[in-house]
Amino acid sequence: MRLVMKFGGTAVDSGKKIVHITNLIKSYHDKGNEIVAVFSAVTGMTDEILNVSGYVLKRDKKKISNFIDKTRAIHVDIIQNSIKDKNYRAKVLQVVEILLKEMENILNGIVLLSEVTQKALDHLLSFGERLLTPIISFCLLDKGIDSVYLTGQEVGILTDSKFGQARPLLDTTKIRVKYNIDPILRENKIPVITGFIGADQNGNITTMGRSGSDYTATIIAVCIDAHEVWLWTDVNGLMTADPCIVKEAKVLREVSFAEAIELSLFGAKYMHPRALEPVMDTMIPVRIRNAFNLSNEGTVISKNTSKSSQKIVKSIIAIRNTALIDVSGGGMVGAPGTAARIFDALAKKSVNIMMISQSPSESSISMVVKKADLDTAITTLDLTLIDKVIKNVKVNEDVAVIAVVGSGMRGIKGVAAKVFSSISKNNINVIMIAQGSSELNLAFVVNNRDCERAVKSVHDAFMLTKIN
Ligand code: ADP
Ligand code: ASP
Ligand code: MG
C-alpha cells in the first residue's frame, strides 16, 4: 500500500519516542508498503516560537538567546537519544546548527524593526518543523532505511499568500508533488516532509494554520494517489469527548467525512478544520491511530460508513476561550441589512464569528467569538457602528461552546429535548443555542465554569460510553 503517515507533536517529544516512531515506520516499510512521512514540530515548539515573537516586539534580546539555547538543547537531546551512528549524528547536528543560526538572525533582525509581520512570523514558525524532519530522516538512515528530508516548499506545496492561513493551489501542487515524490518512492526511500508549511508563488514560506500538518498529509495523499492517510497521535482515535474532560470517553470506530469536518470545525483540537477537504471526494480513507497503542485500530474516517456506525450523536465537543457579544438597539428592528453591516465590519478585521443568534424581535444579535478576537471585535463595533446601527454592546468574557455532533441527528425528533433536559437537570444555565441547517450539530453556550459538567451530562444522556 502507498501510505501517507503524519506524526503530531504529541507523538514526538523525546529521543525515546522518536526511536519508537521510526521503528514503527520501519515495520510498515519492511512489510512492503511505500511510506511518505509528514512530521509536525516537537510538541510545544510552535507555541514557543509564537511566544518569543512577542518578546521580540519588546526588544528583549536576552529572551531570544535563551530561546535559541533552549531549542538547541531540546533538539540535541533528541539527536543524542535517537541516533547511534556518530557520523550521522555529527551531520544532523550541523544541519540543526545552521537552522538555529538562521532563526536567530531573523529574530535579531525583527528586534531592530520591532515589528513582526505575518509573513515574517510564517518564516519563523517554519523552523519548528524544519528542525525536526532532518533528525527523523537521519534516524531512519541509522536503522538502515534510505530516507530524504524535504520542506513543504521543496516537495512542491504551492499556496496563496494568505500568511498564517494559506490555502494550497491544488492543480499546480498536484503536478509538483507527484513529480518530486514518485522518484523517491521508486528508489525505495522514505521522504520525510515538514507538515504545516508551503510557499507562495514568490517563494515566501507560508503556514496553513494551526494543526496544519494534518492538512499537509491529505494534500500529499491526493497528489500521489495514496491508498490511505494515517494520522498518528497520542490518543486511540476520535473520541466521544475530550478524554481530559470525560475519562470514560470511548473511541469512535467509524466516522463520516461530514461528521469529522463538523468535529474539527468545532475546534476539537485534534485536526485542522480543512484537513479533510482534499480527500473528501476521493475514496482515500483517513485513519487516526495511537502511535503508542498499536493494538487499537483507531478511527477510520471515510466516505461511506457502515450502517451500524450511524449513531444519532457521536461526540460532545467543548470549545473554551470564547466570548459572547450581545449587540442591541431599537434601531435594529425592521432595518434591513443591520446584520450584514455588523458581520461585514467584523469580517473586514478578520474576526471569525463562531455562532450567531438573533432574537425574533430583531432588537438584538448575539455572537460568539474566540477570546483572542474579542478586543478587535469590540473596538470595531465601537468605532464603526455604535450610535449608527447599534446602541449597546454587552460582553460575557467567560463562556464555552458545547457542540453535540452526529449525522444521525438529521430528522430525528427529541434530540434537543434530551440535550437540554440533561443540562437543566444539572442546574446549568444555557445562554444561547444554535443548530446548523445540516442538522449535523447542535451547539449551545454555557458559562465556562459549567463547561465540564455540561459535556459530562450530555455524554451520559446519550450513553456514549456504550457507543461501541
Ligand atoms: P497532534 O500533536 O497529534 O496533532 P493534537 O494535540 O493536535 O495532536 O490533538 C490530539 C489531542 O486532542 C489529544 O491528546 C486529546 O487530548 C485532544 N482531543 C480533544 N477532543 C478530542 C476528541 N473528541 N477525540 C480525540 N482527541 C481529542
Ligand atoms: N506545529 C504546528 C502547530 O502546532 C502544526 C501541527 O502541529 O500540525 O500547530
Ligand atoms: Mg494536531
Short mmCIF file of C-alpha atoms and ligand atoms in Angstrom, two decimals:
data_model
loop_
_atom_site.label_atom_id
_atom_site.label_comp_id
_atom_site.label_asym_id
_atom_site.label_seq_id
_atom_site.Cartn_x
_atom_site.Cartn_y
_atom_site.Cartn_z
CA MET A 1 0.00 0.00 0.00
CA ARG A 2 1.02 3.59 -0.55
CA LEU A 3 0.57 5.30 2.83
CA VAL A 4 0.96 8.89 3.97
CA MET A 5 1.72 8.84 7.70
CA LYS A 6 1.58 12.02 9.75
CA PHE A 7 3.02 12.25 13.23
CA GLY A 8 1.82 15.03 15.51
CA GLY A 9 3.85 16.90 18.08
CA THR A 10 2.23 14.88 20.84
CA ALA A 11 3.90 11.77 19.43
CA VAL A 12 7.34 13.37 19.30
CA ASP A 13 8.81 14.98 22.35
CA SER A 14 11.84 12.84 23.19
CA GLY A 15 14.58 10.76 21.63
CA LYS A 16 12.93 7.66 23.06
CA LYS A 17 9.62 8.40 21.35
CA ILE A 18 11.42 9.09 18.08
CA VAL A 19 13.14 5.73 18.26
CA HIS A 20 9.74 4.15 18.81
CA ILE A 21 8.17 6.02 15.90
CA THR A 22 10.96 5.39 13.44
CA ASN A 23 10.80 1.68 14.36
CA LEU A 24 7.09 1.84 13.66
CA ILE A 25 7.69 3.44 10.25
CA LYS A 26 10.35 0.82 9.54
CA SER A 27 8.00 -2.05 10.39
CA TYR A 28 5.38 -0.86 7.88
CA HIS A 29 8.09 -0.21 5.30
CA ASP A 30 9.56 -3.70 5.84
CA LYS A 31 6.12 -5.15 5.06
CA GLY A 32 6.44 -3.71 1.56
CA ASN A 33 4.43 -0.50 1.94
CA GLU A 34 5.50 2.74 0.28
CA ILE A 35 5.61 5.36 3.01
CA VAL A 36 5.61 9.14 2.95
CA ALA A 37 6.16 10.56 6.44
CA VAL A 38 4.88 14.01 7.43
CA PHE A 39 6.03 15.48 10.73
CA SER A 40 4.93 18.48 12.71
CA ALA A 41 7.27 20.18 15.18
CA VAL A 42 8.32 18.83 18.56
CA THR A 43 5.45 19.26 20.99
CA GLY A 44 5.08 22.85 22.22
CA MET A 45 7.61 24.22 19.72
CA THR A 46 5.13 26.23 17.66
CA ASP A 47 3.76 27.84 20.81
CA GLU A 48 7.29 28.67 21.95
CA ILE A 49 8.04 30.40 18.65
CA LEU A 50 4.82 32.39 18.92
CA ASN A 51 5.80 33.43 22.46
CA VAL A 52 9.29 34.53 21.51
CA SER A 53 7.97 36.63 18.67
CA GLY A 54 6.01 38.54 21.34
CA TYR A 55 9.22 39.25 23.28
CA VAL A 56 10.86 40.44 20.10
CA LEU A 57 8.36 43.27 19.98
CA LYS A 58 9.53 44.31 23.43
CA ARG A 59 13.13 44.28 22.13
CA ASP A 60 14.06 41.67 24.73
CA LYS A 61 17.29 40.27 23.23
CA LYS A 62 18.05 38.09 26.22
CA LYS A 63 14.81 36.19 25.69
CA ILE A 64 15.92 35.44 22.13
CA SER A 65 19.25 33.91 23.11
CA ASN A 66 17.55 31.94 25.91
CA PHE A 67 15.03 30.67 23.41
CA ILE A 68 17.70 29.62 20.91
CA ASP A 69 19.65 27.83 23.67
CA LYS A 70 16.55 26.02 24.87
CA THR A 71 15.59 24.99 21.32
CA ARG A 72 19.14 23.74 20.72
CA ALA A 73 19.07 21.74 23.97
CA ILE A 74 15.74 20.07 23.09
CA HIS A 75 16.87 19.01 19.62
CA VAL A 76 20.40 17.97 20.63
CA ASP A 77 18.94 15.83 23.41
CA ILE A 78 16.62 14.15 20.89
CA ILE A 79 19.52 13.53 18.50
CA GLN A 80 21.70 12.03 21.21
CA ASN A 81 18.95 9.71 22.33
CA SER A 82 17.80 8.55 18.94
CA ILE A 83 20.74 8.32 16.51
CA LYS A 84 23.55 5.84 17.24
CA ASP A 85 25.91 6.37 14.28
CA LYS A 86 28.45 9.10 15.17
CA ASN A 87 28.74 10.23 11.57
CA TYR A 88 25.01 10.71 11.16
CA ARG A 89 24.84 12.46 14.50
CA ALA A 90 27.55 14.93 13.51
CA LYS A 91 25.84 15.60 10.17
CA VAL A 92 22.43 16.26 11.62
CA LEU A 93 23.86 18.42 14.42
CA GLN A 94 25.40 20.56 11.72
CA VAL A 95 22.06 20.89 9.93
CA VAL A 96 20.34 21.87 13.18
CA GLU A 97 23.05 24.42 13.98
CA ILE A 98 22.63 26.11 10.57
CA LEU A 99 18.87 26.33 11.07
CA LEU A 100 19.27 27.75 14.58
CA LYS A 101 21.67 30.39 13.30
CA GLU A 102 19.22 31.36 10.55
CA MET A 103 16.40 31.58 13.07
CA GLU A 104 18.47 33.69 15.46
CA ASN A 105 19.45 36.09 12.67
CA ILE A 106 15.84 36.55 11.67
CA LEU A 107 14.78 37.15 15.27
CA ASN A 108 17.51 39.73 15.76
CA GLY A 109 16.53 41.42 12.52
CA ILE A 110 12.97 41.63 13.72
CA VAL A 111 14.13 43.13 17.01
CA LEU A 112 15.68 46.01 15.12
CA LEU A 113 12.42 46.73 13.35
CA SER A 114 10.35 45.92 16.43
CA GLU A 115 7.65 44.59 14.14
CA VAL A 116 6.61 41.05 13.28
CA THR A 117 4.61 40.82 10.10
CA GLN A 118 2.53 37.71 9.45
CA LYS A 119 4.92 36.93 6.60
CA ALA A 120 7.94 37.04 8.92
CA LEU A 121 6.03 35.03 11.51
CA ASP A 122 5.34 32.26 8.99
CA HIS A 123 9.03 32.12 8.17
CA LEU A 124 9.83 31.87 11.88
CA LEU A 125 7.17 29.24 12.55
CA SER A 126 8.58 27.05 9.79
CA PHE A 127 11.71 26.38 11.87
CA GLY A 128 9.69 24.20 14.26
CA GLU A 129 9.05 21.52 11.64
CA ARG A 130 12.29 22.20 9.72
CA LEU A 131 14.35 21.36 12.81
CA LEU A 132 12.66 18.02 13.33
CA THR A 133 12.49 16.44 9.87
CA PRO A 134 16.27 16.08 9.34
CA ILE A 135 16.51 14.33 12.72
CA ILE A 136 13.80 11.84 11.73
CA SER A 137 15.40 11.25 8.37
CA PHE A 138 18.82 10.55 9.89
CA CYS A 139 17.22 8.32 12.48
CA LEU A 140 15.74 6.23 9.63
CA LEU A 141 19.15 6.13 7.93
CA ASP A 142 20.56 4.96 11.25
CA LYS A 143 18.19 1.99 11.03
CA GLY A 144 19.33 1.18 7.52
CA ILE A 145 16.40 2.77 5.69
CA ASP A 146 17.19 5.15 2.91
CA SER A 147 15.50 8.48 3.51
CA VAL A 148 15.49 12.11 2.42
CA TYR A 149 14.03 15.15 4.18
CA LEU A 150 12.14 17.93 2.42
CA THR A 151 10.24 21.04 3.40
CA GLY A 152 6.68 21.60 2.22
CA GLN A 153 8.14 24.13 -0.18
CA GLU A 154 10.72 21.69 -1.55
CA VAL A 155 8.15 18.98 -2.04
CA GLY A 156 6.06 21.36 -4.12
CA ILE A 157 3.20 22.63 -1.96
CA LEU A 158 2.22 25.91 -3.58
CA THR A 159 -0.17 28.13 -1.64
CA ASP A 160 -1.79 31.52 -1.89
CA SER A 161 -0.14 34.36 0.06
CA LYS A 162 -2.55 34.45 2.98
CA PHE A 163 0.20 34.08 5.58
CA GLY A 164 -0.88 32.20 8.67
CA GLN A 165 -3.90 30.66 6.94
CA ALA A 166 -2.57 29.81 3.50
CA ARG A 167 -4.51 27.51 1.19
CA PRO A 168 -2.91 25.17 -1.30
CA LEU A 169 -3.28 25.82 -5.02
CA LEU A 170 -4.05 22.22 -5.73
CA ASP A 171 -3.68 21.95 -9.51
CA THR A 172 -0.05 23.07 -9.56
CA THR A 173 0.68 21.38 -6.23
CA LYS A 174 -0.52 18.04 -7.62
CA ILE A 175 1.85 18.17 -10.56
CA ARG A 176 4.84 19.27 -8.49
CA VAL A 177 4.36 16.93 -5.53
CA LYS A 178 3.86 13.90 -7.75
CA TYR A 179 6.92 14.87 -9.78
CA ASN A 180 9.03 15.17 -6.63
CA ILE A 181 7.80 12.21 -4.59
CA ASP A 182 7.30 9.45 -7.16
CA PRO A 183 11.03 9.04 -7.94
CA ILE A 184 11.91 8.97 -4.23
CA LEU A 185 9.42 6.17 -3.63
CA ARG A 186 10.63 4.30 -6.72
CA GLU A 187 14.11 4.26 -5.18
CA ASN A 188 12.59 2.68 -2.07
CA LYS A 189 13.39 5.75 0.04
CA ILE A 190 11.18 7.32 2.66
CA PRO A 191 10.59 11.04 2.16
CA VAL A 192 10.25 12.86 5.49
CA ILE A 193 8.33 16.07 4.92
CA THR A 194 7.62 19.08 7.12
CA GLY A 195 3.92 19.47 7.81
CA PHE A 196 2.17 22.83 8.17
CA ILE A 197 4.22 24.79 5.63
CA GLY A 198 4.24 25.56 1.94
CA ALA A 199 5.36 28.51 -0.16
CA ASP A 200 3.58 31.12 -2.26
CA GLN A 201 4.30 31.98 -5.87
CA ASN A 202 7.10 34.34 -4.85
CA GLY A 203 8.85 31.64 -2.86
CA ASN A 204 7.84 33.06 0.55
CA ILE A 205 7.26 30.43 3.21
CA THR A 206 3.61 30.20 4.25
CA THR A 207 1.86 28.27 7.01
CA MET A 208 -1.57 26.73 6.65
CA GLY A 209 -2.94 27.36 10.16
CA ARG A 210 -2.53 25.54 13.47
CA SER A 211 -2.55 21.76 13.18
CA GLY A 212 -1.62 22.27 9.52
CA SER A 213 0.39 19.06 9.35
CA ASP A 214 -2.84 17.10 9.06
CA TYR A 215 -3.64 19.24 6.03
CA THR A 216 -0.19 18.60 4.53
CA ALA A 217 -0.75 14.86 4.85
CA THR A 218 -4.06 14.87 2.98
CA ILE A 219 -2.76 17.27 0.32
CA ILE A 220 0.15 14.95 -0.38
CA ALA A 221 -2.12 11.90 -0.36
CA VAL A 222 -4.30 13.23 -3.19
CA CYS A 223 -1.25 14.35 -5.13
CA ILE A 224 0.36 10.90 -5.14
CA ASP A 225 -2.83 8.76 -5.17
CA ALA A 226 -2.11 7.26 -1.78
CA HIS A 227 -4.26 4.38 -0.59
CA GLU A 228 -4.71 5.76 2.91
CA VAL A 229 -3.69 8.60 5.23
CA TRP A 230 -2.79 7.69 8.81
CA LEU A 231 -2.69 10.45 11.41
CA TRP A 232 -0.68 9.10 14.34
CA THR A 233 -1.25 10.78 17.68
CA ASP A 234 -1.30 10.09 21.43
CA VAL A 235 -4.95 9.06 21.78
CA ASN A 236 -6.63 5.95 20.36
CA GLY A 237 -8.65 7.90 17.83
CA LEU A 238 -11.52 10.35 17.64
CA MET A 239 -13.42 10.06 20.83
CA THR A 240 -16.94 10.62 22.11
CA ALA A 241 -15.49 13.55 24.13
CA ASP A 242 -12.14 15.00 25.05
CA PRO A 243 -10.66 12.33 27.33
CA CYS A 244 -9.28 15.11 29.52
CA ILE A 245 -12.90 16.01 30.39
CA VAL A 246 -14.64 12.62 30.26
CA LYS A 247 -12.29 9.90 31.47
CA GLU A 248 -14.54 7.12 30.21
CA ALA A 249 -14.85 8.64 26.70
CA LYS A 250 -14.82 5.95 24.01
CA VAL A 251 -13.05 5.75 20.67
CA LEU A 252 -15.31 6.07 17.64
CA ARG A 253 -14.60 3.24 15.19
CA GLU A 254 -16.08 4.88 12.10
CA VAL A 255 -16.88 8.48 11.31
CA SER A 256 -18.06 10.00 8.03
CA PHE A 257 -16.15 12.87 6.39
CA ALA A 258 -19.12 15.16 7.14
CA GLU A 259 -19.09 14.27 10.83
CA ALA A 260 -15.33 14.59 11.15
CA ILE A 261 -15.40 18.01 9.49
CA GLU A 262 -18.09 19.09 11.89
CA LEU A 263 -15.93 17.89 14.79
CA SER A 264 -12.87 19.70 13.55
CA LEU A 265 -14.79 22.88 12.72
CA PHE A 266 -15.91 22.93 16.29
CA GLY A 267 -12.29 23.09 17.19
CA ALA A 268 -11.67 19.72 18.81
CA LYS A 269 -8.02 20.44 18.57
CA TYR A 270 -7.06 17.09 17.14
CA MET A 271 -7.45 18.11 13.50
CA HIS A 272 -7.05 21.01 11.12
CA PRO A 273 -10.55 22.16 10.06
CA ARG A 274 -9.74 21.93 6.36
CA ALA A 275 -7.66 18.77 6.58
CA LEU A 276 -10.34 16.57 5.06
CA GLU A 277 -11.12 18.85 2.10
CA PRO A 278 -8.52 17.35 -0.26
CA VAL A 279 -9.64 13.74 0.31
CA MET A 280 -13.41 14.25 0.71
CA ASP A 281 -14.24 13.49 -2.87
CA THR A 282 -11.88 10.56 -3.07
CA MET A 283 -12.03 7.05 -1.74
CA ILE A 284 -8.89 7.70 0.37
CA PRO A 285 -9.78 6.95 3.99
CA VAL A 286 -8.10 8.77 6.87
CA ARG A 287 -7.21 6.75 9.94
CA ILE A 288 -6.43 8.24 13.32
CA ARG A 289 -4.26 5.94 15.41
CA ASN A 290 -2.33 5.91 18.66
CA ALA A 291 1.38 5.56 17.97
CA PHE A 292 1.80 4.11 21.44
CA ASN A 293 -1.04 1.59 21.36
CA LEU A 294 -0.88 -0.34 18.13
CA SER A 295 -3.39 -2.95 19.26
CA ASN A 296 -6.13 -0.34 18.91
CA GLU A 297 -7.38 0.00 15.34
CA GLY A 298 -8.23 3.68 15.87
CA THR A 299 -10.87 5.65 13.99
CA VAL A 300 -11.43 5.45 10.28
CA ILE A 301 -12.90 8.48 8.55
CA SER A 302 -14.30 7.69 5.13
CA LYS A 303 -16.89 8.50 2.52
CA ASN A 304 -19.12 5.51 3.17
CA THR A 305 -19.59 4.42 6.75
CA SER A 306 -21.34 1.18 7.69
CA LYS A 307 -24.98 1.20 8.82
CA SER A 308 -24.09 0.05 12.32
CA SER A 309 -21.90 3.09 12.88
CA GLN A 310 -24.65 5.59 12.09
CA LYS A 311 -25.49 6.72 15.62
CA ILE A 312 -27.68 9.73 16.48
CA VAL A 313 -24.97 11.51 18.46
CA LYS A 314 -21.31 10.65 18.29
CA SER A 315 -19.27 13.24 20.09
CA ILE A 316 -19.58 16.12 22.50
CA ILE A 317 -17.07 18.88 21.93
CA ALA A 318 -16.16 21.71 24.28
CA ILE A 319 -14.67 24.92 22.93
CA ARG A 320 -13.23 27.11 25.62
CA ASN A 321 -11.65 30.54 25.43
CA THR A 322 -14.65 32.03 23.74
CA ALA A 323 -16.63 35.18 24.48
CA LEU A 324 -20.19 36.21 23.85
CA ILE A 325 -21.02 39.63 22.40
CA ASP A 326 -24.57 40.95 22.55
CA VAL A 327 -25.41 43.94 20.41
CA SER A 328 -28.77 45.61 20.74
CA GLY A 329 -30.70 48.74 19.90
CA GLY A 330 -34.23 49.69 18.95
CA GLY A 331 -32.97 50.94 15.58
CA MET A 332 -32.14 47.40 14.56
CA VAL A 333 -35.81 46.38 14.46
CA GLY A 334 -37.05 46.04 10.91
CA ALA A 335 -33.93 47.73 9.48
CA PRO A 336 -32.77 45.60 6.55
CA GLY A 337 -29.04 44.99 6.34
CA THR A 338 -28.26 45.50 10.03
CA ALA A 339 -26.81 42.03 10.49
CA ALA A 340 -24.90 42.35 7.22
CA ARG A 341 -23.30 45.62 8.35
CA ILE A 342 -22.24 44.14 11.67
CA PHE A 343 -20.77 40.98 10.15
CA ASP A 344 -19.17 42.88 7.33
CA ALA A 345 -17.40 45.26 9.72
CA LEU A 346 -16.09 42.33 11.76
CA ALA A 347 -15.07 40.30 8.71
CA LYS A 348 -13.01 43.23 7.42
CA LYS A 349 -10.98 42.98 10.62
CA SER A 350 -10.69 39.18 10.23
CA VAL A 351 -12.83 38.46 13.27
CA ASN A 352 -14.25 34.98 12.89
CA ILE A 353 -17.77 34.62 14.27
CA MET A 354 -18.30 31.11 15.59
CA MET A 355 -22.02 31.28 16.38
CA ILE A 356 -24.82 33.75 15.75
CA SER A 357 -28.34 34.10 17.01
CA GLN A 358 -30.88 36.86 16.59
CA SER A 359 -33.96 37.45 18.73
CA PRO A 360 -37.23 37.23 16.72
CA SER A 361 -37.95 40.86 17.70
CA GLU A 362 -34.75 41.73 15.79
CA SER A 363 -33.69 44.06 18.61
CA SER A 364 -30.56 42.09 19.50
CA ILE A 365 -27.95 39.85 17.95
CA SER A 366 -25.64 37.57 19.93
CA MET A 367 -22.32 36.36 18.58
CA VAL A 368 -19.64 34.04 19.89
CA VAL A 369 -16.03 34.83 19.02
CA LYS A 370 -12.67 33.46 20.11
CA LYS A 371 -11.30 35.35 23.10
CA ALA A 372 -8.26 36.23 21.04
CA ASP A 373 -10.53 38.17 18.66
CA LEU A 374 -12.56 39.89 21.37
CA ASP A 375 -10.60 43.14 21.61
CA THR A 376 -10.63 43.67 17.86
CA ALA A 377 -14.33 42.84 17.71
CA ILE A 378 -15.30 45.32 20.41
CA THR A 379 -13.11 48.09 19.05
CA THR A 380 -14.53 47.58 15.57
CA LEU A 381 -18.12 47.67 16.79
CA ASP A 382 -17.38 50.77 18.89
CA LEU A 383 -15.63 52.63 16.12
CA THR A 384 -17.83 51.84 13.18
CA LEU A 385 -21.34 51.02 14.32
CA ILE A 386 -22.22 52.41 17.71
CA ASP A 387 -24.97 55.02 17.55
CA LYS A 388 -25.32 54.33 13.83
CA VAL A 389 -26.68 50.81 13.71
CA ILE A 390 -26.49 49.61 17.29
CA LYS A 391 -26.94 51.16 20.69
CA ASN A 392 -25.37 48.81 23.22
CA VAL A 393 -22.63 46.20 23.25
CA LYS A 394 -22.53 43.73 26.13
CA VAL A 395 -19.80 41.16 26.63
CA ASN A 396 -19.59 37.93 28.57
CA GLU A 397 -15.92 37.05 28.51
CA ASP A 398 -16.06 33.65 30.06
CA VAL A 399 -18.20 31.28 28.08
CA ALA A 400 -17.72 27.90 26.43
CA VAL A 401 -19.45 26.45 23.41
CA ILE A 402 -20.64 22.86 23.64
CA ALA A 403 -21.32 21.14 20.33
CA VAL A 404 -23.21 17.87 20.03
CA VAL A 405 -22.27 16.17 16.75
CA GLY A 406 -23.66 13.23 14.81
CA SER A 407 -25.18 12.70 11.38
CA GLY A 408 -27.94 10.53 12.83
CA MET A 409 -29.47 13.69 14.36
CA ARG A 410 -30.84 14.62 10.96
CA GLY A 411 -34.64 14.47 11.03
CA ILE A 412 -34.76 12.73 14.43
CA LYS A 413 -37.17 14.34 16.88
CA GLY A 414 -36.34 14.89 20.52
CA VAL A 415 -32.57 15.27 20.30
CA ALA A 416 -32.64 18.86 21.53
CA ALA A 417 -35.13 17.95 24.26
CA LYS A 418 -32.81 15.22 25.50
CA VAL A 419 -29.78 17.51 25.45
CA PHE A 420 -31.42 20.35 27.32
CA SER A 421 -33.27 18.27 29.87
CA SER A 422 -29.94 16.69 30.85
CA ILE A 423 -28.41 20.15 31.10
CA SER A 424 -31.21 21.57 33.21
CA LYS A 425 -31.21 18.52 35.49
CA ASN A 426 -27.65 19.53 36.32
CA ASN A 427 -28.70 23.11 37.01
CA ILE A 428 -26.63 24.52 34.18
CA ASN A 429 -27.75 27.74 32.58
CA VAL A 430 -27.87 27.77 28.77
CA ILE A 431 -27.01 31.20 27.42
CA MET A 432 -27.53 30.69 23.69
CA ILE A 433 -28.48 27.91 21.27
CA ALA A 434 -27.82 27.36 17.57
CA GLN A 435 -28.32 24.48 15.18
CA GLY A 436 -26.78 24.20 11.75
CA SER A 437 -29.28 23.61 8.97
CA SER A 438 -27.37 20.45 8.10
CA GLU A 439 -28.61 19.13 11.45
CA LEU A 440 -25.23 17.51 11.96
CA ASN A 441 -24.70 19.51 15.09
CA LEU A 442 -26.48 21.26 17.89
CA ALA A 443 -24.42 23.87 19.71
CA PHE A 444 -25.07 25.87 22.84
CA VAL A 445 -23.23 28.29 25.06
CA VAL A 446 -22.72 27.95 28.80
CA ASN A 447 -20.62 29.76 31.37
CA ASN A 448 -17.06 28.48 31.22
CA ARG A 449 -17.24 27.18 34.79
CA ASP A 450 -20.12 24.86 33.75
CA CYS A 451 -18.32 23.53 30.68
CA GLU A 452 -17.05 20.21 32.02
CA ARG A 453 -20.33 19.37 33.76
CA ALA A 454 -22.25 20.16 30.59
CA VAL A 455 -20.10 17.86 28.45
CA LYS A 456 -20.38 15.06 31.00
CA SER A 457 -24.14 15.34 31.34
CA VAL A 458 -24.83 15.21 27.59
CA HIS A 459 -22.29 12.38 27.22
CA ASP A 460 -24.26 10.49 29.90
CA ALA A 461 -27.67 11.33 28.43
CA PHE A 462 -26.77 9.69 25.11
CA MET A 463 -24.97 6.83 26.87
CA LEU A 464 -21.88 7.42 24.76
CA THR A 465 -19.74 5.15 26.94
CA LYS A 466 -21.74 2.30 25.36
CA ILE A 467 -21.41 3.54 21.78
CA ASN A 468 -19.46 0.53 20.52
P1 ADP B 1 -1.15 16.00 17.39
O1 ADP B 1 0.06 16.57 18.04
O2 ADP B 1 -1.06 14.53 17.19
O3 ADP B 1 -1.56 16.73 16.16
P2 ADP B 1 -3.21 17.32 18.91
O4 ADP B 1 -2.70 17.83 20.24
O5 ADP B 1 -3.42 18.28 17.81
O6 ADP B 1 -2.29 16.11 18.47
O7 ADP B 1 -4.56 16.53 19.16
C1 ADP B 1 -4.64 15.39 19.99
C2 ADP B 1 -5.33 15.75 21.29
O8 ADP B 1 -6.67 16.20 21.04
C3 ADP B 1 -5.48 14.58 22.23
O9 ADP B 1 -4.35 14.44 23.05
C4 ADP B 1 -6.78 14.93 23.03
O10 ADP B 1 -6.47 15.38 24.33
C5 ADP B 1 -7.42 16.08 22.25
N1 ADP B 1 -8.85 15.89 21.93
C6 ADP B 1 -9.80 16.83 22.11
N2 ADP B 1 -11.03 16.38 21.75
C7 ADP B 1 -10.85 15.12 21.28
C8 ADP B 1 -11.74 14.12 20.75
N3 ADP B 1 -13.06 14.31 20.62
N4 ADP B 1 -11.20 12.96 20.34
C9 ADP B 1 -9.86 12.76 20.46
N5 ADP B 1 -8.99 13.64 20.97
C10 ADP B 1 -9.45 14.81 21.39
N1 ASP B 2 3.30 22.64 14.58
C1 ASP B 2 2.06 23.18 14.09
C2 ASP B 2 1.12 23.51 15.24
O1 ASP B 2 1.49 23.33 16.39
C3 ASP B 2 1.42 22.29 13.07
C4 ASP B 2 0.90 20.98 13.59
O2 ASP B 2 1.14 20.62 14.74
O3 ASP B 2 0.24 20.28 12.81
O4 ASP B 2 0.05 23.96 15.01
MG MG B 3 -2.70 18.42 15.72
#
